[in-house]
Coordinates of C-alpha atoms in Angstrom, one line a residue:
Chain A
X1 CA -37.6 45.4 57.8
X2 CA -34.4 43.7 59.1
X3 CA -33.9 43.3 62.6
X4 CA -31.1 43.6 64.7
X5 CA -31.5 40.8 67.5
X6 CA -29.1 39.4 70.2
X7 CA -29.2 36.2 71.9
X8 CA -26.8 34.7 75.1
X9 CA -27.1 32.4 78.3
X10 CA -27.3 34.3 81.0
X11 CA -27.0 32.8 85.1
X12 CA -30.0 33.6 86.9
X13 CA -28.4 36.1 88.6
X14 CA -27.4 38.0 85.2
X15 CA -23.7 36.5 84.5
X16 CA -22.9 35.3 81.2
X17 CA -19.5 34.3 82.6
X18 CA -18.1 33.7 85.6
X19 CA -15.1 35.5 87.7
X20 CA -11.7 35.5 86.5
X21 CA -11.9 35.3 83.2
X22 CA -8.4 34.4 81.4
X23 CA -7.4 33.7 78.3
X24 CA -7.0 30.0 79.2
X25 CA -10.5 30.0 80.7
X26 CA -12.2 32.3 78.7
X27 CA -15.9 32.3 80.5
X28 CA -14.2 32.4 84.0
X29 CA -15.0 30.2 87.0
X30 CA -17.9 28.6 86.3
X31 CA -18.9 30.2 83.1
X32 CA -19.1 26.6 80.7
X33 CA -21.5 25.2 83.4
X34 CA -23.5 28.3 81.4
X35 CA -24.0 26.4 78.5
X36 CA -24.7 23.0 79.4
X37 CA -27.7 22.9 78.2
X38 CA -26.4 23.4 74.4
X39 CA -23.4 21.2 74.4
X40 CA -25.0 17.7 73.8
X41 CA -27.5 19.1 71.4
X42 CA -27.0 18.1 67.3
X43 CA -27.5 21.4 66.2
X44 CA -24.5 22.4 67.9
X45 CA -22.3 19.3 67.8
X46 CA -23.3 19.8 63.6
X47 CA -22.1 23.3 63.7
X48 CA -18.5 22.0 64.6
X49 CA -18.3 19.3 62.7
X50 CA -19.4 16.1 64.8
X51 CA -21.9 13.8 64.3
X52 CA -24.9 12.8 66.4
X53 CA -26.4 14.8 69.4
X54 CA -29.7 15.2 71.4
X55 CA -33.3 17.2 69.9
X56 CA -34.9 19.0 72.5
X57 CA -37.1 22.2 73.0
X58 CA -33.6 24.3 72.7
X59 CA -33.1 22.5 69.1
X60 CA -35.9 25.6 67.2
X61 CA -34.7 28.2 69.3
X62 CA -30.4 27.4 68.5
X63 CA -31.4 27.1 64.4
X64 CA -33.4 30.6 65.2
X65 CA -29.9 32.3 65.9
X66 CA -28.3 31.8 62.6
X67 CA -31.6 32.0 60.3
X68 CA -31.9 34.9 57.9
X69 CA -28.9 36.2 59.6
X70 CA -26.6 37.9 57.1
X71 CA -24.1 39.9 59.6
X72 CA -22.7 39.6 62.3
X73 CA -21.2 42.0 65.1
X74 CA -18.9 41.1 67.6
X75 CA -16.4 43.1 70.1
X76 CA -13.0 42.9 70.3
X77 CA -12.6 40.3 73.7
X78 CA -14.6 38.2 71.9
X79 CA -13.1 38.0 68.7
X80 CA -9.9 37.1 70.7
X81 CA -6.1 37.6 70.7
X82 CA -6.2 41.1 72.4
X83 CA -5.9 43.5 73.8
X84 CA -3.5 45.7 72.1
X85 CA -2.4 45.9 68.7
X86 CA -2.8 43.0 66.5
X87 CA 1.1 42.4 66.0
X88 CA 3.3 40.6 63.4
X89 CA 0.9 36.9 63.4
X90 CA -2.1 38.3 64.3
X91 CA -4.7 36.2 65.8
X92 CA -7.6 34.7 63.4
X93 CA -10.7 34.0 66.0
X94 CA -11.7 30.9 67.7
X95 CA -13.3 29.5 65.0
X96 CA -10.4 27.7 62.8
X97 CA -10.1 28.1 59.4
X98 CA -14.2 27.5 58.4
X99 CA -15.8 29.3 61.0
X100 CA -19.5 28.6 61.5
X101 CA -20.8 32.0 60.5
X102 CA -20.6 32.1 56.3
X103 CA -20.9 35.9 56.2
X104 CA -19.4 39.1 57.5
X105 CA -18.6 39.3 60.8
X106 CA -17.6 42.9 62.1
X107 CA -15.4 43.3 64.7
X108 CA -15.4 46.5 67.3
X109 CA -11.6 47.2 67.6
X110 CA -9.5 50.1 68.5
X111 CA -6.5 48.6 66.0
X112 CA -6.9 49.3 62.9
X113 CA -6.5 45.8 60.6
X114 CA -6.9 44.6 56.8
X115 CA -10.2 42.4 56.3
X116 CA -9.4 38.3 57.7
X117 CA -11.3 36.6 54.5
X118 CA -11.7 33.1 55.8
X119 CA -13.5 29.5 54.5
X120 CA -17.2 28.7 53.4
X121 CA -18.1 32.6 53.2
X122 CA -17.0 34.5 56.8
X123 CA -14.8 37.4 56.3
X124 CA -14.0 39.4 59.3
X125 CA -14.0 43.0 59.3
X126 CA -12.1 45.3 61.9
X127 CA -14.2 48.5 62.5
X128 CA -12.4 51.1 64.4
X129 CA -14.9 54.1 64.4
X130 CA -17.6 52.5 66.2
X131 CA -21.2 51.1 67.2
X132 CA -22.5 53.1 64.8
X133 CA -20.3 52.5 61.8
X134 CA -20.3 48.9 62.5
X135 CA -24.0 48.5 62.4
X136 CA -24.4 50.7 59.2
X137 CA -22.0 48.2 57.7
X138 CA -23.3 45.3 59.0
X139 CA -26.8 46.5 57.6
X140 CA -25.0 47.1 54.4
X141 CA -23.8 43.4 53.8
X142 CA -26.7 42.1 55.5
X143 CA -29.7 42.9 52.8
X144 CA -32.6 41.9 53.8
X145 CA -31.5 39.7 56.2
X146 CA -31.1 40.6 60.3
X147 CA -28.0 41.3 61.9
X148 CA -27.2 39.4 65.0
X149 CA -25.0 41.2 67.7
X150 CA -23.0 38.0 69.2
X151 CA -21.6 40.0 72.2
X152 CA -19.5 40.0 74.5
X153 CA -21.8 41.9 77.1
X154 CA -19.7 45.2 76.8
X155 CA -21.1 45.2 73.3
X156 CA -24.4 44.1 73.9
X157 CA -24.5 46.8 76.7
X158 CA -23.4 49.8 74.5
X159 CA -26.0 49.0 71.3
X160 CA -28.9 48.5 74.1
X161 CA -27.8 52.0 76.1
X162 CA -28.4 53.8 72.4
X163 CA -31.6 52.0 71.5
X164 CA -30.0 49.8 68.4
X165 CA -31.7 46.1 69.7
X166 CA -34.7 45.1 68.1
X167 CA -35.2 41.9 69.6
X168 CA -33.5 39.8 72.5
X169 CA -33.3 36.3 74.0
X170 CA -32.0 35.4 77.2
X171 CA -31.8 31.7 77.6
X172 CA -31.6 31.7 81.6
X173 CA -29.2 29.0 82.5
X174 CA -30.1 27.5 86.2
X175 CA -27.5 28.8 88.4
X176 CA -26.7 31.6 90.2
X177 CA -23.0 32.3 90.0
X178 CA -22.6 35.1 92.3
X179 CA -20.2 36.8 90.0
X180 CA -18.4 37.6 87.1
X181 CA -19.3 39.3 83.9
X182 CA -22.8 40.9 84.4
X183 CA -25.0 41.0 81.4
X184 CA -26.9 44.2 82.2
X185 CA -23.9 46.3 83.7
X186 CA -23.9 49.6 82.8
X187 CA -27.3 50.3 81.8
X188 CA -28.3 53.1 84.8
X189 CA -30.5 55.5 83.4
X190 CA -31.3 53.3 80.2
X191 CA -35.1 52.3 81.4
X192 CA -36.1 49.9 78.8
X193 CA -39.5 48.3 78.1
X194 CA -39.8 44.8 76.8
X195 CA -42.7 43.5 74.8
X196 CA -42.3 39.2 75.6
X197 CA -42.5 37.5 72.4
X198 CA -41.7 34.0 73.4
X199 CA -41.1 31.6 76.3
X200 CA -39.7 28.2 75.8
X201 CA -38.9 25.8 78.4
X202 CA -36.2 23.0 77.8
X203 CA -34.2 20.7 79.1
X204 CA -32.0 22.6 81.8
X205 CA -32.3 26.0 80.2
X206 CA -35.2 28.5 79.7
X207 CA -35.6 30.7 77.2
X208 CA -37.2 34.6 76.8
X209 CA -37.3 36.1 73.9
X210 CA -38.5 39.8 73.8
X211 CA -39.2 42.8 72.0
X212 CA -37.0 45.9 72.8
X213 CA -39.6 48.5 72.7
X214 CA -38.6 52.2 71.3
X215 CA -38.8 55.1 73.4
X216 CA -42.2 56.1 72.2
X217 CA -43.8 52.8 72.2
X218 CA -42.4 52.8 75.7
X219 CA -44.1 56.0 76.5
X220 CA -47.3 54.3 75.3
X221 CA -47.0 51.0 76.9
X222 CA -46.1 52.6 80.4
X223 CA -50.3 53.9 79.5
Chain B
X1 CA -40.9 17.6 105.1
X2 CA -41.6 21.6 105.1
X3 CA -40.0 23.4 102.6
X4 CA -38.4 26.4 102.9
X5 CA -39.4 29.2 100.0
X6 CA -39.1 32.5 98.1
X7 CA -40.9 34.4 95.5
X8 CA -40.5 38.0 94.5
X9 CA -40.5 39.3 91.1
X10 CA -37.6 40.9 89.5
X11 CA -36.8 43.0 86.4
X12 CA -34.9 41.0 83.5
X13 CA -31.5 42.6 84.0
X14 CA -32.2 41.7 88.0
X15 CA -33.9 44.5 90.1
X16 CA -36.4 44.0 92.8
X17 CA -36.7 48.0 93.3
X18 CA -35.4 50.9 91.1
X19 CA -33.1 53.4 92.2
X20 CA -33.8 56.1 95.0
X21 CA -36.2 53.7 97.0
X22 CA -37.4 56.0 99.9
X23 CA -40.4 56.2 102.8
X24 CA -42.7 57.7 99.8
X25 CA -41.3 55.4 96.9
X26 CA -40.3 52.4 98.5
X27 CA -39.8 50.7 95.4
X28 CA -37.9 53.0 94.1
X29 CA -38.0 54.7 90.6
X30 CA -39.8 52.4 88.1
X31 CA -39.7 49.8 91.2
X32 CA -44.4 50.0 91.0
X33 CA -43.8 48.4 87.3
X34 CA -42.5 45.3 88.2
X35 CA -45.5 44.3 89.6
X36 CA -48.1 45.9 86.8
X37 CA -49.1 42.1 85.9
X38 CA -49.9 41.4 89.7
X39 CA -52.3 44.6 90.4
X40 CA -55.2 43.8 87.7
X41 CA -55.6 40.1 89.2
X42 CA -58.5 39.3 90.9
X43 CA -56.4 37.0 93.2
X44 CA -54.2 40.2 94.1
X45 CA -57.7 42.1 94.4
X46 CA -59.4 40.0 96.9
X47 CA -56.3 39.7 99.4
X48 CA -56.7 43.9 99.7
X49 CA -60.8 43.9 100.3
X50 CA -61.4 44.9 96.3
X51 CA -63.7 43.1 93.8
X52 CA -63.5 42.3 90.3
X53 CA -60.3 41.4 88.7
X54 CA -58.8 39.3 86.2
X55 CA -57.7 35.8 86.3
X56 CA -55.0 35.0 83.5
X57 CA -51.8 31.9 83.8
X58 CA -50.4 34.0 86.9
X59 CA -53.2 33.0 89.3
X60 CA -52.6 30.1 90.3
X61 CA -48.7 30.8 90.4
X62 CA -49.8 33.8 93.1
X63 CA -52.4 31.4 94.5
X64 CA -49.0 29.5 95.5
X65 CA -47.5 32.0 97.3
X66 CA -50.2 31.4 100.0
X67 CA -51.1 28.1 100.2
X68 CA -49.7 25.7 103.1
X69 CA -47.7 28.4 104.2
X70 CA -47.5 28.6 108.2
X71 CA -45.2 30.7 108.6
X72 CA -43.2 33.7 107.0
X73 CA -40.0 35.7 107.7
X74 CA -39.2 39.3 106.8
X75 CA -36.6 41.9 107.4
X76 CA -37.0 45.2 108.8
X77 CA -37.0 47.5 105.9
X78 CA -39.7 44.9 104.4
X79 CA -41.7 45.4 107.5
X80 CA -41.3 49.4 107.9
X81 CA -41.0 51.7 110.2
X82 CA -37.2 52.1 110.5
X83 CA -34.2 52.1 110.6
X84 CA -33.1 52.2 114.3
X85 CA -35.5 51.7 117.9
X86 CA -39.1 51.2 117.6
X87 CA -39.6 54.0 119.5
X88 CA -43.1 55.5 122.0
X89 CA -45.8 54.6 118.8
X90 CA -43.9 51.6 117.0
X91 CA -44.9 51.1 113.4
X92 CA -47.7 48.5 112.6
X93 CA -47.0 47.3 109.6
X94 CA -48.1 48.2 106.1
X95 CA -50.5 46.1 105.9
X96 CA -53.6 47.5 108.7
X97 CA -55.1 45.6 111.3
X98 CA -55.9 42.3 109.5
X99 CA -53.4 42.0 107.6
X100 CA -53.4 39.2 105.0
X101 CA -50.8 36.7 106.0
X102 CA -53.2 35.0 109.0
X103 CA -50.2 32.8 110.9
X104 CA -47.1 34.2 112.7
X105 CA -44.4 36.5 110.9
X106 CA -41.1 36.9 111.7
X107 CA -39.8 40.2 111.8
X108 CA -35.7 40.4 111.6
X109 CA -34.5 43.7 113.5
X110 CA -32.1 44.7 115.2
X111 CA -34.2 46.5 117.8
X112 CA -36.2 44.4 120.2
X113 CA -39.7 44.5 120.8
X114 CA -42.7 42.6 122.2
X115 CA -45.1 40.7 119.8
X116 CA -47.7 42.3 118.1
X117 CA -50.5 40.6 117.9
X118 CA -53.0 41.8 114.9
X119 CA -56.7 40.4 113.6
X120 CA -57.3 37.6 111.3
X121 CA -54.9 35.3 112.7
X122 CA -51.1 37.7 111.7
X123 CA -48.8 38.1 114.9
X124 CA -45.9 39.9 114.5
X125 CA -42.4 38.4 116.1
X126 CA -39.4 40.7 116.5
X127 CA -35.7 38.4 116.3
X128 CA -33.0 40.1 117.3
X129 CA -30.3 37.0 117.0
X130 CA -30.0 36.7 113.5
X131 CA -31.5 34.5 110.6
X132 CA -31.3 30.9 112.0
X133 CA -33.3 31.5 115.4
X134 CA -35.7 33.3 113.2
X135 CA -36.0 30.6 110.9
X136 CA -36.0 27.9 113.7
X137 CA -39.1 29.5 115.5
X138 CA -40.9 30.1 111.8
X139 CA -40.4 26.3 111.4
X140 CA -41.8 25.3 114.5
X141 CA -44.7 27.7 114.0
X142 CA -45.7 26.7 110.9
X143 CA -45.6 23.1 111.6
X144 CA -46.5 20.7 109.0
X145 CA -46.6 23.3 106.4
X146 CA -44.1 25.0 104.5
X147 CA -42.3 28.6 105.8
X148 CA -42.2 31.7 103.4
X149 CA -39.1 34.1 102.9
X150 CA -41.1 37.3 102.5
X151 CA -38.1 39.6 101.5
X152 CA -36.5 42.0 100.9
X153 CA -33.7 41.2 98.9
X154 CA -31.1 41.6 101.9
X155 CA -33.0 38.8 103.9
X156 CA -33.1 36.5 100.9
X157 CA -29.5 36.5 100.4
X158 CA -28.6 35.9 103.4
X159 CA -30.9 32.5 103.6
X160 CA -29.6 31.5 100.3
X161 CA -25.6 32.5 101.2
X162 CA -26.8 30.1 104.1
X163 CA -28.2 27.4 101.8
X164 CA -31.4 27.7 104.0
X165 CA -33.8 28.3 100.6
X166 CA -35.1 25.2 99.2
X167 CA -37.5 26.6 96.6
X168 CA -37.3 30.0 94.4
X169 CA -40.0 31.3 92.1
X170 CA -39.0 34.7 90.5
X171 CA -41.5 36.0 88.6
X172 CA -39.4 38.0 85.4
X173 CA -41.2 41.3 84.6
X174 CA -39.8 42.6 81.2
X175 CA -38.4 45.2 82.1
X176 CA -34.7 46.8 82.1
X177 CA -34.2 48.9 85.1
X178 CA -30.9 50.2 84.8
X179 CA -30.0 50.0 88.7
X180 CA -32.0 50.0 92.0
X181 CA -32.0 46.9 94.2
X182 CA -30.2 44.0 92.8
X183 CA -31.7 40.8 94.2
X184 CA -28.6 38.5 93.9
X185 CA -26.4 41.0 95.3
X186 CA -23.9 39.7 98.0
X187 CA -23.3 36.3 97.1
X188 CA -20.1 36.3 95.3
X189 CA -18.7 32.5 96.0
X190 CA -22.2 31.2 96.5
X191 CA -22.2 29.4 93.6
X192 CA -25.4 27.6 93.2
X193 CA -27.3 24.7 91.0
X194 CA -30.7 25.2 90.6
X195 CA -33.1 22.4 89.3
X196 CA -35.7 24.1 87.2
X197 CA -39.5 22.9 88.8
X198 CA -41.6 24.8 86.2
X199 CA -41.8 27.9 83.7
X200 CA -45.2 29.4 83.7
X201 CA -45.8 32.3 80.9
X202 CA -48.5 34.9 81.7
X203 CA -49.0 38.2 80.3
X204 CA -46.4 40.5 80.8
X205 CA -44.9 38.3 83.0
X206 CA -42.8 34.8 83.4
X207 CA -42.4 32.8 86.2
X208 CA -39.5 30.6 86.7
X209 CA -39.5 28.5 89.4
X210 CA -36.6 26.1 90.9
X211 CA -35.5 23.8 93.8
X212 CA -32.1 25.3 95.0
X213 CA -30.0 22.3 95.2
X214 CA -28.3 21.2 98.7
X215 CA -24.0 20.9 98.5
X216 CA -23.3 17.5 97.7
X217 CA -26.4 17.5 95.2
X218 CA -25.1 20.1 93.5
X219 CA -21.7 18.2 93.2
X220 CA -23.7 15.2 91.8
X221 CA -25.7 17.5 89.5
X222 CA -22.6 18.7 88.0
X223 CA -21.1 15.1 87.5

C-alpha cells in the first residue's frame, strides 16, 4: 500500500522558518540556521551536484526522503515565483534546469498553467482544483511507490486537518526561534494520535518519525 | 556550579495543556494524555504513596527530575488556588500535607503571603517582586545543588526570555493537540541555540534534552 509521508526541520519551538520571510530570504530570519545540520552532509552536497561531504546518523534518514518516492506534492510559495498569475516568463522553480526530484511534482496553485517538463525525469504539474485532486494524481503517477508532501507548512497543514498523512518526520533542529512560520498552525480541533516509529539522534539535529494514526485507530489507542 | 533547569512534557505540534484548561480540567482538553507514558511508571507511582508500576527507558529520565534538586520555583496557576488574594482559608497546594518535593518552593504571586511550611521537608515561599528575587532566594536555598523551574509555561518563558534556564528536557508526547497552551509562547526575538545533551526514546514518549546556550556562546556556536 503506498504511503503518503512528509518530512521537514522544524525549531523546537515548531517554526520551520523564521520571521519575515521574503523572496530574497526565503526561510526568514533565522530560518537556514534550520538546516544546518544537512548542509555539510554528502547526500545533500550529491543531490546538487558537489563533491565530498560528511556521513553521519542524518545520512539513512536524508536517502529515506527520496526512496520509493514516485510523486511529489508541493504548494504554490514553495514552488516559487508567486503569488499571482504566472505571467508572460513564468517562473520554473528553484531547482535549475535538472531538478533533484526525477518524477512528477504537483503543484497547489490557484493559476491555471501548462505542465513545466524539465531534465532527468521532473515534470511539474499545476493543479488548481485542490488537495484532493492533487493527491489522486499524485497517486496516479506514483504506482506503487509513496508520495511525499514537500510542504510549505500551509500544505502540510491542510492534508493533516483532512486525515491524508500516513507517516511524518520531524527532524527537530536545536533552536528555539521565537517566531515565524509555525508548522502546526491551524490545526484547532484536528486532535491527532501518533504511533512513534523511529527516533534518531545526529549530529545537531534529531529526528522523529511517526505514524499518523486514523480516526478509529485513534479511538482505540486512546483505550 | 548549580544549574538552573526545566522539564515538562509537550505535545509534538507544542502544547503543554489543551484548550479550555479550567479548576476541574486544568490540563485542558486532551491536556491528561500528554502525560499517559508518565502514569504507569513505577517511579511516578511511588512519589504518590502507590505500589507496583512499570520501569521502561523513561525512568531514569523522571528519576532526573528529582535528583540534586534544592530548590524549585513555580507560578501561581501552577501552584493553585487563584487568581487574585489568598483569602481567610488560602489554598495548600495540590499536592497534601507532604507533598513530594522535600526542600523549599518558590511560589510566584502577585498576592503576598506568609510561608507555608508543610511535612516531609516542602515549605512553601510566596515572591511578590518578580522572577529574579525568586530565583535568587531558590539559589541560595538549594545550595550546592541544582534549582528546578517547576512550570507552568508562563513562568518558563519568562526565565528563558531572561536567559536564566541553563538546561531543558522536554519530554515529546506524540500527540497533535490542535491548540491549548503553547509552551514557547511569548518569546518572539528570543532567538536561542540550544546544544543537544541527549535524546532518550521510551515508549510513547521521547525525551530531548539540551543546554540553552549563554549570548556570546551562542554567537560562537553560530560561527
Amino acid at each position: 500500500m503506498t504511503r503518503v509521508t512528509f518530512a521537514i526541520t522544524m525549531s523546537l519551538d515548531g517554526f520551520v522558518a523564521g520571521p519575515s520571510q521574503s523572496e530574497e530570504n526565503p526561510l526568514g530570519i533565522g530560518g537556514m540556521e534550520l538546516h544546518r545540520w544537512l548542509f555539510p552532509l554528502q547526500v545533500f552536497r550529491e543531490m546538487h551536484g558537489e563533491e565530498g561531504g560528511e556521513v553521519d546518523a542524518s545520512t539513512p534518514v536524508v536517502e529515506g526522503w527520496f526512496e520509493n518516492v514516485g510523486a511529489t506534492i508541493m504548494g504554490r510559495n514553495m514552488f516559487g515565483g508567486g503569488p499571482g498569475p504566472w505571467g508572460d516568463d513564468p517562473w520554473s522553480g528553484w531547482w535549475g534546469e535538472d531538478p533533484p526530484f526525477h518524477h512528477p511534482v504537483f503543484v497547489l496553485t490557484r493559476h491555471a498553467r501548462e505542465p513545466l517538463e524539465l531534465q532527468g525525469g521532473t515534470t511539474f504539474y499545476f493543479v488548481t482544483d485542490g488537495i484532493e485532486s492533487a493527491l489522486a494524481q499524485a497517486r496516479e503517477a506514483a504506482g506503487d511507490e509513496d508520495v511525499s508532501v514537500a510542504g510549505g507548512a500551509d500544505v502540510a497543514q491542510q492534508y493533516l486537518a483532512a486525515g491524508l498523512i500516513d507517516e511524518i518526520e520531524i527532524s527537530v533542529a536545536p533552536l528555539i526561534l521565537g517566531n515565524g512560520a509555525r508548522l502546526f498552525a491551524n490545526l484547532d480541533g484536528a486532535g491527532l494520535e501518533l504511533e512513534p516509529l523511529r527516533t534518531v539522534e545526529a549530529p545537531g539535529v534529531t529526528h522523529l518519525r511517526y505514524r499518523v494514526l486514523a480516526p478509529t485507530r485513534r479511538a482505540e489507542a486512546a483505550g
